[in-house]
XYZ file of N, CA and C in Angstrom:
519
model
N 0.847 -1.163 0.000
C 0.000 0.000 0.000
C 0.899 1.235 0.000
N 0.885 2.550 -1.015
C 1.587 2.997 -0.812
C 1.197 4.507 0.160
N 2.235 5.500 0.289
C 2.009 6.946 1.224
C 0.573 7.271 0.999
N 0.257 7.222 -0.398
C -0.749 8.354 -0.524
C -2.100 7.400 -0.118
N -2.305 6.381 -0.533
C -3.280 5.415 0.009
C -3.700 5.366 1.403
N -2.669 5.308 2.329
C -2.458 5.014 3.866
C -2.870 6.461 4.473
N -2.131 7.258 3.363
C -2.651 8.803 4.234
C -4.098 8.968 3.924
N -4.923 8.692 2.353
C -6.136 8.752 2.472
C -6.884 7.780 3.586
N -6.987 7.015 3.470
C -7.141 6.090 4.537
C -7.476 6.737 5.922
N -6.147 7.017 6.887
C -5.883 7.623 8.069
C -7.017 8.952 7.331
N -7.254 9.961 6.844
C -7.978 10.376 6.664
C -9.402 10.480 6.496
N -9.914 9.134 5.939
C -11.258 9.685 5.803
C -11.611 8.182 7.443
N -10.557 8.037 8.050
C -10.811 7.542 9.375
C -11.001 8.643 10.603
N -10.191 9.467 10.310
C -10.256 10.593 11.377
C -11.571 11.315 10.836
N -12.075 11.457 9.952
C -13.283 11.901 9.476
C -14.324 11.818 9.864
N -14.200 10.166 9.851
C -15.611 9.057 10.238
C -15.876 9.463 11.776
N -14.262 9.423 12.270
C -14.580 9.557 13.732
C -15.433 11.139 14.398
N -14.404 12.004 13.551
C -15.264 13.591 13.641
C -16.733 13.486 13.603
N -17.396 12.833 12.295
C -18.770 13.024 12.027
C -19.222 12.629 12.765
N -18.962 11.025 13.736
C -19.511 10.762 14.443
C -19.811 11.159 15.884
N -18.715 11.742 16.129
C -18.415 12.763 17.428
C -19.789 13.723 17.213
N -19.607 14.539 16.084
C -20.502 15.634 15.868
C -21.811 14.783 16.007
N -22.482 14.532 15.537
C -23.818 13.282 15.440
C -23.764 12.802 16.887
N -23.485 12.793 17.903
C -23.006 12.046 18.868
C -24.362 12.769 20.391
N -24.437 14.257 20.051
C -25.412 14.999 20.613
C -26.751 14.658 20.413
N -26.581 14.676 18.860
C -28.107 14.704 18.370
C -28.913 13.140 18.281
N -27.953 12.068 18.529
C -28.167 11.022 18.361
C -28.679 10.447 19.906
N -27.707 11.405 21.477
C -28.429 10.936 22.160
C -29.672 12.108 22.596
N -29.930 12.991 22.388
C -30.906 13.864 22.426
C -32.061 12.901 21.549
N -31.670 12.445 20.834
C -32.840 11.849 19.982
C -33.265 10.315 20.473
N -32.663 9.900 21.348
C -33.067 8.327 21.959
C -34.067 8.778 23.059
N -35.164 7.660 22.966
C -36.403 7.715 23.472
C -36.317 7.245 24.934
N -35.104 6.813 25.132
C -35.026 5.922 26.973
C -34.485 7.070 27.391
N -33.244 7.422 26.993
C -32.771 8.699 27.270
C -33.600 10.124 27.769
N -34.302 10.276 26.913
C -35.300 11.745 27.086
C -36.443 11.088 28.182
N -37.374 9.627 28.408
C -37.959 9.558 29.306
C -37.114 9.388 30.343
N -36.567 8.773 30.621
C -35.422 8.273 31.733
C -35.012 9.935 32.614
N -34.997 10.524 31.663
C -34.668 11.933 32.263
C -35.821 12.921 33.188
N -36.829 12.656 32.346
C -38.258 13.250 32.398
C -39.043 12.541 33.870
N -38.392 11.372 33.920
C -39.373 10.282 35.074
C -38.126 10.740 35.853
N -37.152 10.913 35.679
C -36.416 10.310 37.056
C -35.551 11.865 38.287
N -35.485 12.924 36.987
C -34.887 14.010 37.486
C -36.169 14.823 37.962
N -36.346 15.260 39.561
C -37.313 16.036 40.186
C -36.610 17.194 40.740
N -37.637 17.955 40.715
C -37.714 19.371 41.501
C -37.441 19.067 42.951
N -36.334 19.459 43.649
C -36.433 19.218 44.617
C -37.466 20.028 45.866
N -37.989 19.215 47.144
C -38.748 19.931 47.628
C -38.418 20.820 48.740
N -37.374 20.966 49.157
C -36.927 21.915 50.150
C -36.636 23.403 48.944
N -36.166 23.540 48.063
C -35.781 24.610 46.906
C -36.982 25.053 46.165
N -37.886 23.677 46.286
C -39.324 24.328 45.859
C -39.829 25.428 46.920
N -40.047 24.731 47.655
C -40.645 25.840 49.192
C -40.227 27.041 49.524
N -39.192 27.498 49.468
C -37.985 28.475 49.556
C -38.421 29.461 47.890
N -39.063 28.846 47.227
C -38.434 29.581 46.073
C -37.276 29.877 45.037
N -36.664 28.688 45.180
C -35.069 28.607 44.459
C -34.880 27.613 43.508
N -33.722 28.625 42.728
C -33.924 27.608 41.055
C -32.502 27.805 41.051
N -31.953 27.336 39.889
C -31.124 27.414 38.542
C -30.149 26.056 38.196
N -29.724 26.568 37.186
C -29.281 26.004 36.272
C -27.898 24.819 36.712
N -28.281 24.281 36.229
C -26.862 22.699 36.880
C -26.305 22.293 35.360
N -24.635 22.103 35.535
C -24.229 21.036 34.292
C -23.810 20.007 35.074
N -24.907 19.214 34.306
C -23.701 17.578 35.182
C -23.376 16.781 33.715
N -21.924 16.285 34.730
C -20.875 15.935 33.850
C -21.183 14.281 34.052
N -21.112 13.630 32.608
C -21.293 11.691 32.763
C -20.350 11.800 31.477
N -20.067 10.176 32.165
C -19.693 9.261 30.286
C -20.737 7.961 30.062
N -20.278 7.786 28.832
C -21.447 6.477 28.265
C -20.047 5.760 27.713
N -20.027 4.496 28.541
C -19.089 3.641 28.376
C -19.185 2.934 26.497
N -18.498 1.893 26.295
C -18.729 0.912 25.525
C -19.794 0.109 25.668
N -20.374 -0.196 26.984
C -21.398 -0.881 27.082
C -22.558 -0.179 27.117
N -22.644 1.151 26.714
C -23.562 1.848 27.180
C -24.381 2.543 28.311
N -23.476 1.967 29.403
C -24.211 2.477 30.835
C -23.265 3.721 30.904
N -24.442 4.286 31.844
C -24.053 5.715 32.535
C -22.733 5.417 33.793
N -21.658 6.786 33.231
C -20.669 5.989 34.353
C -20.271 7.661 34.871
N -19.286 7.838 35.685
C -18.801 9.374 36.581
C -19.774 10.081 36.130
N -20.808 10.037 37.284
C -22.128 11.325 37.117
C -21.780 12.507 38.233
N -21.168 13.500 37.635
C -21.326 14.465 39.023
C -21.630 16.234 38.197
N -22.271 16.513 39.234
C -22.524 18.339 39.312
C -21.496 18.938 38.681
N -21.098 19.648 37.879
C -19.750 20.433 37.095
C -19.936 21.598 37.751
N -20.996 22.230 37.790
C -21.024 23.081 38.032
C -22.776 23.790 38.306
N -22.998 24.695 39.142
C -22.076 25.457 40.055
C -21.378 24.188 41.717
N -20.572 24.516 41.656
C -19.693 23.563 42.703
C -21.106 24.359 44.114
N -21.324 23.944 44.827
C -22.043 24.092 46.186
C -21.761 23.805 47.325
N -21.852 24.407 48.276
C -20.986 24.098 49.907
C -21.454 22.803 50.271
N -21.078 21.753 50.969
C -21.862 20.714 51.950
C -22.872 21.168 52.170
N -23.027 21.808 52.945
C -24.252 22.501 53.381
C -25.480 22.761 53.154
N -25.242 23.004 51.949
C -26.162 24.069 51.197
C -26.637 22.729 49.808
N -25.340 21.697 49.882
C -26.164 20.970 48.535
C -27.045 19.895 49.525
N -26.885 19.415 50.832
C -27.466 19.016 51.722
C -28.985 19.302 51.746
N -29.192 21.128 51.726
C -30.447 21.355 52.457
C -31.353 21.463 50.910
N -30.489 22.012 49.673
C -31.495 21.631 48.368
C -31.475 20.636 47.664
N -30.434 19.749 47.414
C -30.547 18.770 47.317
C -30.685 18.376 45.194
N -30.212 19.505 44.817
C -30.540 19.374 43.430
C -29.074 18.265 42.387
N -28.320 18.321 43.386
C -26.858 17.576 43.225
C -27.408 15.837 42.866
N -28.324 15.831 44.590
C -28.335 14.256 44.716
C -29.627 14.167 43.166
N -30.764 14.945 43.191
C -31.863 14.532 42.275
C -30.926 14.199 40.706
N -29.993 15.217 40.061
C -29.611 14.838 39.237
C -28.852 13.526 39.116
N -27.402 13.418 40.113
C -26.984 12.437 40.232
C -28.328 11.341 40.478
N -29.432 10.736 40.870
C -30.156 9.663 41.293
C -30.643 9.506 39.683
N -30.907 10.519 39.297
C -31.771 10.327 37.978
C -30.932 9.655 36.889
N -29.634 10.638 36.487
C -28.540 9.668 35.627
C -28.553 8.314 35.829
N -27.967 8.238 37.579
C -28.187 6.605 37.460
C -29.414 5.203 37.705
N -30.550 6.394 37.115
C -31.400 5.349 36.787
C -31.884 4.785 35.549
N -30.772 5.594 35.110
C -30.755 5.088 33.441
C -30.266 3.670 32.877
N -31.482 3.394 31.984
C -31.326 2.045 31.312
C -29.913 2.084 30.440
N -29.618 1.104 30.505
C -28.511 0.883 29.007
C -28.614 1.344 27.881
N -27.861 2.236 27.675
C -28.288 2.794 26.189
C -27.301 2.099 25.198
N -27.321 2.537 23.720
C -26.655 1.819 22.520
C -25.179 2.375 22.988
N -24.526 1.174 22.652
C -22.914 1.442 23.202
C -22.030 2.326 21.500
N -23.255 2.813 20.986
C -22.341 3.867 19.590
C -22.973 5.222 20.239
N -23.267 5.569 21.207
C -23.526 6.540 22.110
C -22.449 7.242 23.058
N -20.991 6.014 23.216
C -20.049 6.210 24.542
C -19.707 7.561 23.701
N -19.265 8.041 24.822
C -18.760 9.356 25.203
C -18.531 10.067 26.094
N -18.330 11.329 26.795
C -18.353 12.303 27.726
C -18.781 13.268 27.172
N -20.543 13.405 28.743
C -21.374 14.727 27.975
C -21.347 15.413 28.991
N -21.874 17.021 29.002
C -22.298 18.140 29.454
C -23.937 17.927 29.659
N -24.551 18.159 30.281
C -26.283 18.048 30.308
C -26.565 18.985 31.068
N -26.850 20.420 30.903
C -27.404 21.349 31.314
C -29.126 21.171 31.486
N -29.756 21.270 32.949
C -30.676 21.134 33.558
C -30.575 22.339 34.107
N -32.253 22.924 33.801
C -32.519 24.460 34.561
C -33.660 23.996 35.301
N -33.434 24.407 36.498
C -34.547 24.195 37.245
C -35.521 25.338 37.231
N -36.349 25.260 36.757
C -36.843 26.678 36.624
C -38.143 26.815 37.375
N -38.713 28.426 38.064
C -39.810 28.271 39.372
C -40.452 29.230 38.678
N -42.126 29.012 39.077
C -42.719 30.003 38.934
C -43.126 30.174 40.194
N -43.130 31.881 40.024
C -43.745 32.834 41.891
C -44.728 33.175 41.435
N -45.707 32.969 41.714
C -47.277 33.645 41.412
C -47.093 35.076 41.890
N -46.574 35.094 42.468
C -46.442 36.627 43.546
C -45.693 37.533 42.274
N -44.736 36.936 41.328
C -43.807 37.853 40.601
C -43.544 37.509 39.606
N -45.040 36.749 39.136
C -45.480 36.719 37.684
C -46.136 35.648 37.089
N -46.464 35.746 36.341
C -47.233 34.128 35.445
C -46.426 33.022 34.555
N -45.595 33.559 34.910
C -43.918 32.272 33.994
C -43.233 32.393 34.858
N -42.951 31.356 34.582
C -40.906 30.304 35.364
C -40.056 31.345 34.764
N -39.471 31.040 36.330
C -38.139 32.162 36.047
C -37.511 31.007 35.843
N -36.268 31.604 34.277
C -35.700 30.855 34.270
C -34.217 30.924 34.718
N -33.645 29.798 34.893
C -32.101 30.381 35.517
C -31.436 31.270 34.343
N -30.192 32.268 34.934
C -29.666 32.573 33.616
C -27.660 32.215 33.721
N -27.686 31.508 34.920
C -26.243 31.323 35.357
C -25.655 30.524 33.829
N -24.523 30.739 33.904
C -23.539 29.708 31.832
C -22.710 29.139 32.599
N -22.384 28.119 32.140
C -21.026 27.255 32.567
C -20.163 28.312 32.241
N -19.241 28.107 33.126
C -17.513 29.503 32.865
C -17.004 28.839 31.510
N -16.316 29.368 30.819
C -15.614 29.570 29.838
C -14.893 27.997 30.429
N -14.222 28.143 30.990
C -13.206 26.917 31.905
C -13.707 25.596 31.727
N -14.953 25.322 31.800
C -14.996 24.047 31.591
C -15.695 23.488 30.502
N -15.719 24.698 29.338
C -15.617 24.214 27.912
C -14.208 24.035 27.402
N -14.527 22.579 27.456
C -13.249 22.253 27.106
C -13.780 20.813 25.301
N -12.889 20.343 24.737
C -13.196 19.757 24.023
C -13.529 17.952 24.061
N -13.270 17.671 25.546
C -13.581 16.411 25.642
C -15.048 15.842 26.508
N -15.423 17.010 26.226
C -17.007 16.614 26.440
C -18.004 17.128 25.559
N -18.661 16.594 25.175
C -20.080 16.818 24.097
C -21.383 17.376 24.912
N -21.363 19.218 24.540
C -22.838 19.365 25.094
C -23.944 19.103 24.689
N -24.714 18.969 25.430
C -25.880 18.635 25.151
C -27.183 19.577 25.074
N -28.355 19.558 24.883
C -29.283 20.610 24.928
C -29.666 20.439 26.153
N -30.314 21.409 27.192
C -30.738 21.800 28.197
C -31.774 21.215 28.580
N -32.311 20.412 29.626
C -33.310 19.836 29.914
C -34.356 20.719 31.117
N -35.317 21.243 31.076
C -36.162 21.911 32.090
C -37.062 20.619 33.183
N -36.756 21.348 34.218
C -37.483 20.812 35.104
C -38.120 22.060 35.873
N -39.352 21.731 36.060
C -40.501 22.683 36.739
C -41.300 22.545 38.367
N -41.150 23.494 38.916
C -42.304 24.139 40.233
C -42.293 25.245 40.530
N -43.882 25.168 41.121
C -44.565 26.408 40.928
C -44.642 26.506 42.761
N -44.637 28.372 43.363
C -45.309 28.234 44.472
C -46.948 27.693 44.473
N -47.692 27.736 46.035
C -48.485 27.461 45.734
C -49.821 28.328 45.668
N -51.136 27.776 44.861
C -51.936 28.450 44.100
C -53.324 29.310 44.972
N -52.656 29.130 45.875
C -53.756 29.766 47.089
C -52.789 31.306 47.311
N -54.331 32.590 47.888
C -53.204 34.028 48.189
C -52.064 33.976 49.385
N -53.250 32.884 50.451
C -52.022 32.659 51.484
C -50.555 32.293 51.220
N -50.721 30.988 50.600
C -49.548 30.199 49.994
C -48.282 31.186 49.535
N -49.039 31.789 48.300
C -48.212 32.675 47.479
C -47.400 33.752 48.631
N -48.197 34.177 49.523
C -47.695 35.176 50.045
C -46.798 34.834 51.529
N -47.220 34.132 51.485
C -45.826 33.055 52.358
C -44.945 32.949 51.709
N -44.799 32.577 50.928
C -43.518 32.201 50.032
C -42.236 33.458 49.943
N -41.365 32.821 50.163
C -40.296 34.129 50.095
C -40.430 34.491 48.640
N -38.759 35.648 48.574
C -38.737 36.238 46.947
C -38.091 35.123 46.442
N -37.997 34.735 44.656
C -37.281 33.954 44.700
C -36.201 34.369 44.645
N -35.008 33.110 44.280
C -33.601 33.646 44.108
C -32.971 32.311 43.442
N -31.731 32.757 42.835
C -31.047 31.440 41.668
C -29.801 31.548 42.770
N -29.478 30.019 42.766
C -28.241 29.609 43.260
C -27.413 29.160 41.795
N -26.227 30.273 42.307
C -24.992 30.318 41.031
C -23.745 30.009 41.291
């Protein structure tokens, strides 16, 4: 085989691999276990409901060769003990990832999955606030594949008392 063969070759291999990288988002955005698995399993937590508090989470996973969900953690915003203790939006994401079925092992990778928790205050309007916190510059990096943003929803509640109990809201960033 000669140079120019081997170099096409090595070429339209690094190619295959690019396209598939790129395709790699839309392919798991587009699997049906994936999007329910997410929908059933990631909740609003209820201490952050009550309080009035939202925003936005990236959690960081890979999808092995075999397809299971593997290193699921919060990227960001990082949160005190404390404080991921009393809202608890760390553990709901992490529980939900890993209640994911096996997905197709032409899926492995390392993704980004931006989840906004988003609240509506009856008191301070008729729509979910939505978070507006961005991942820092810093942890776009190129060995993870983002993904599109998944919403999760609560509302205070629908009585004047309720509403007016309820503190202001506020986004944890």
């Amino acid at each position: 085989m000669g140079k120019l063969t081997k170099a096409i070759l090595l070429s339209l291999l690094l190619l295959s691999r690019l396209v598939s990288a790129q395709n790699a988002p839309a392919a798991l955005e587009q699997d049906p276990v994936f999007n329910q698995t997410i929908v059933q399993w990631i909740h609003y937590p209820a201490e952050p409901a009550s309080r009035a508090v939202y925003g936005r989470f990236y959690a960081g996973f890979s999808i092995d060769e075999t397809g299971h969900i593997r290193d699921v953690s919060v990227l960001y915003p990082k949160m005190s003990t404390q404080m991921s203790k009393n809202y608890r939006f760390d553990y709901e994401i992490e529980a939900g990832l890993k209640h994911m079925p096996p997905l197709s092992p032409a899926l492995a990778g390392k993704y980004i999955l931006p989840i906004a928790f988003c609240f509506t205050h009856y008191r301070e309007g008729p729509n979910p606030i939505v978070p507006t916190n961005v991942l820092p510059r810093s942890y776009d990096n190129k060995e993870r594949i983002l993904l599109s943003e998944v919403k999760v929803f609560a509302f205070s509640p629908g009585t004047l008392q309720g509403i007016n109990a309820m503190p202001a809201s506020r986004q944890v960033k």
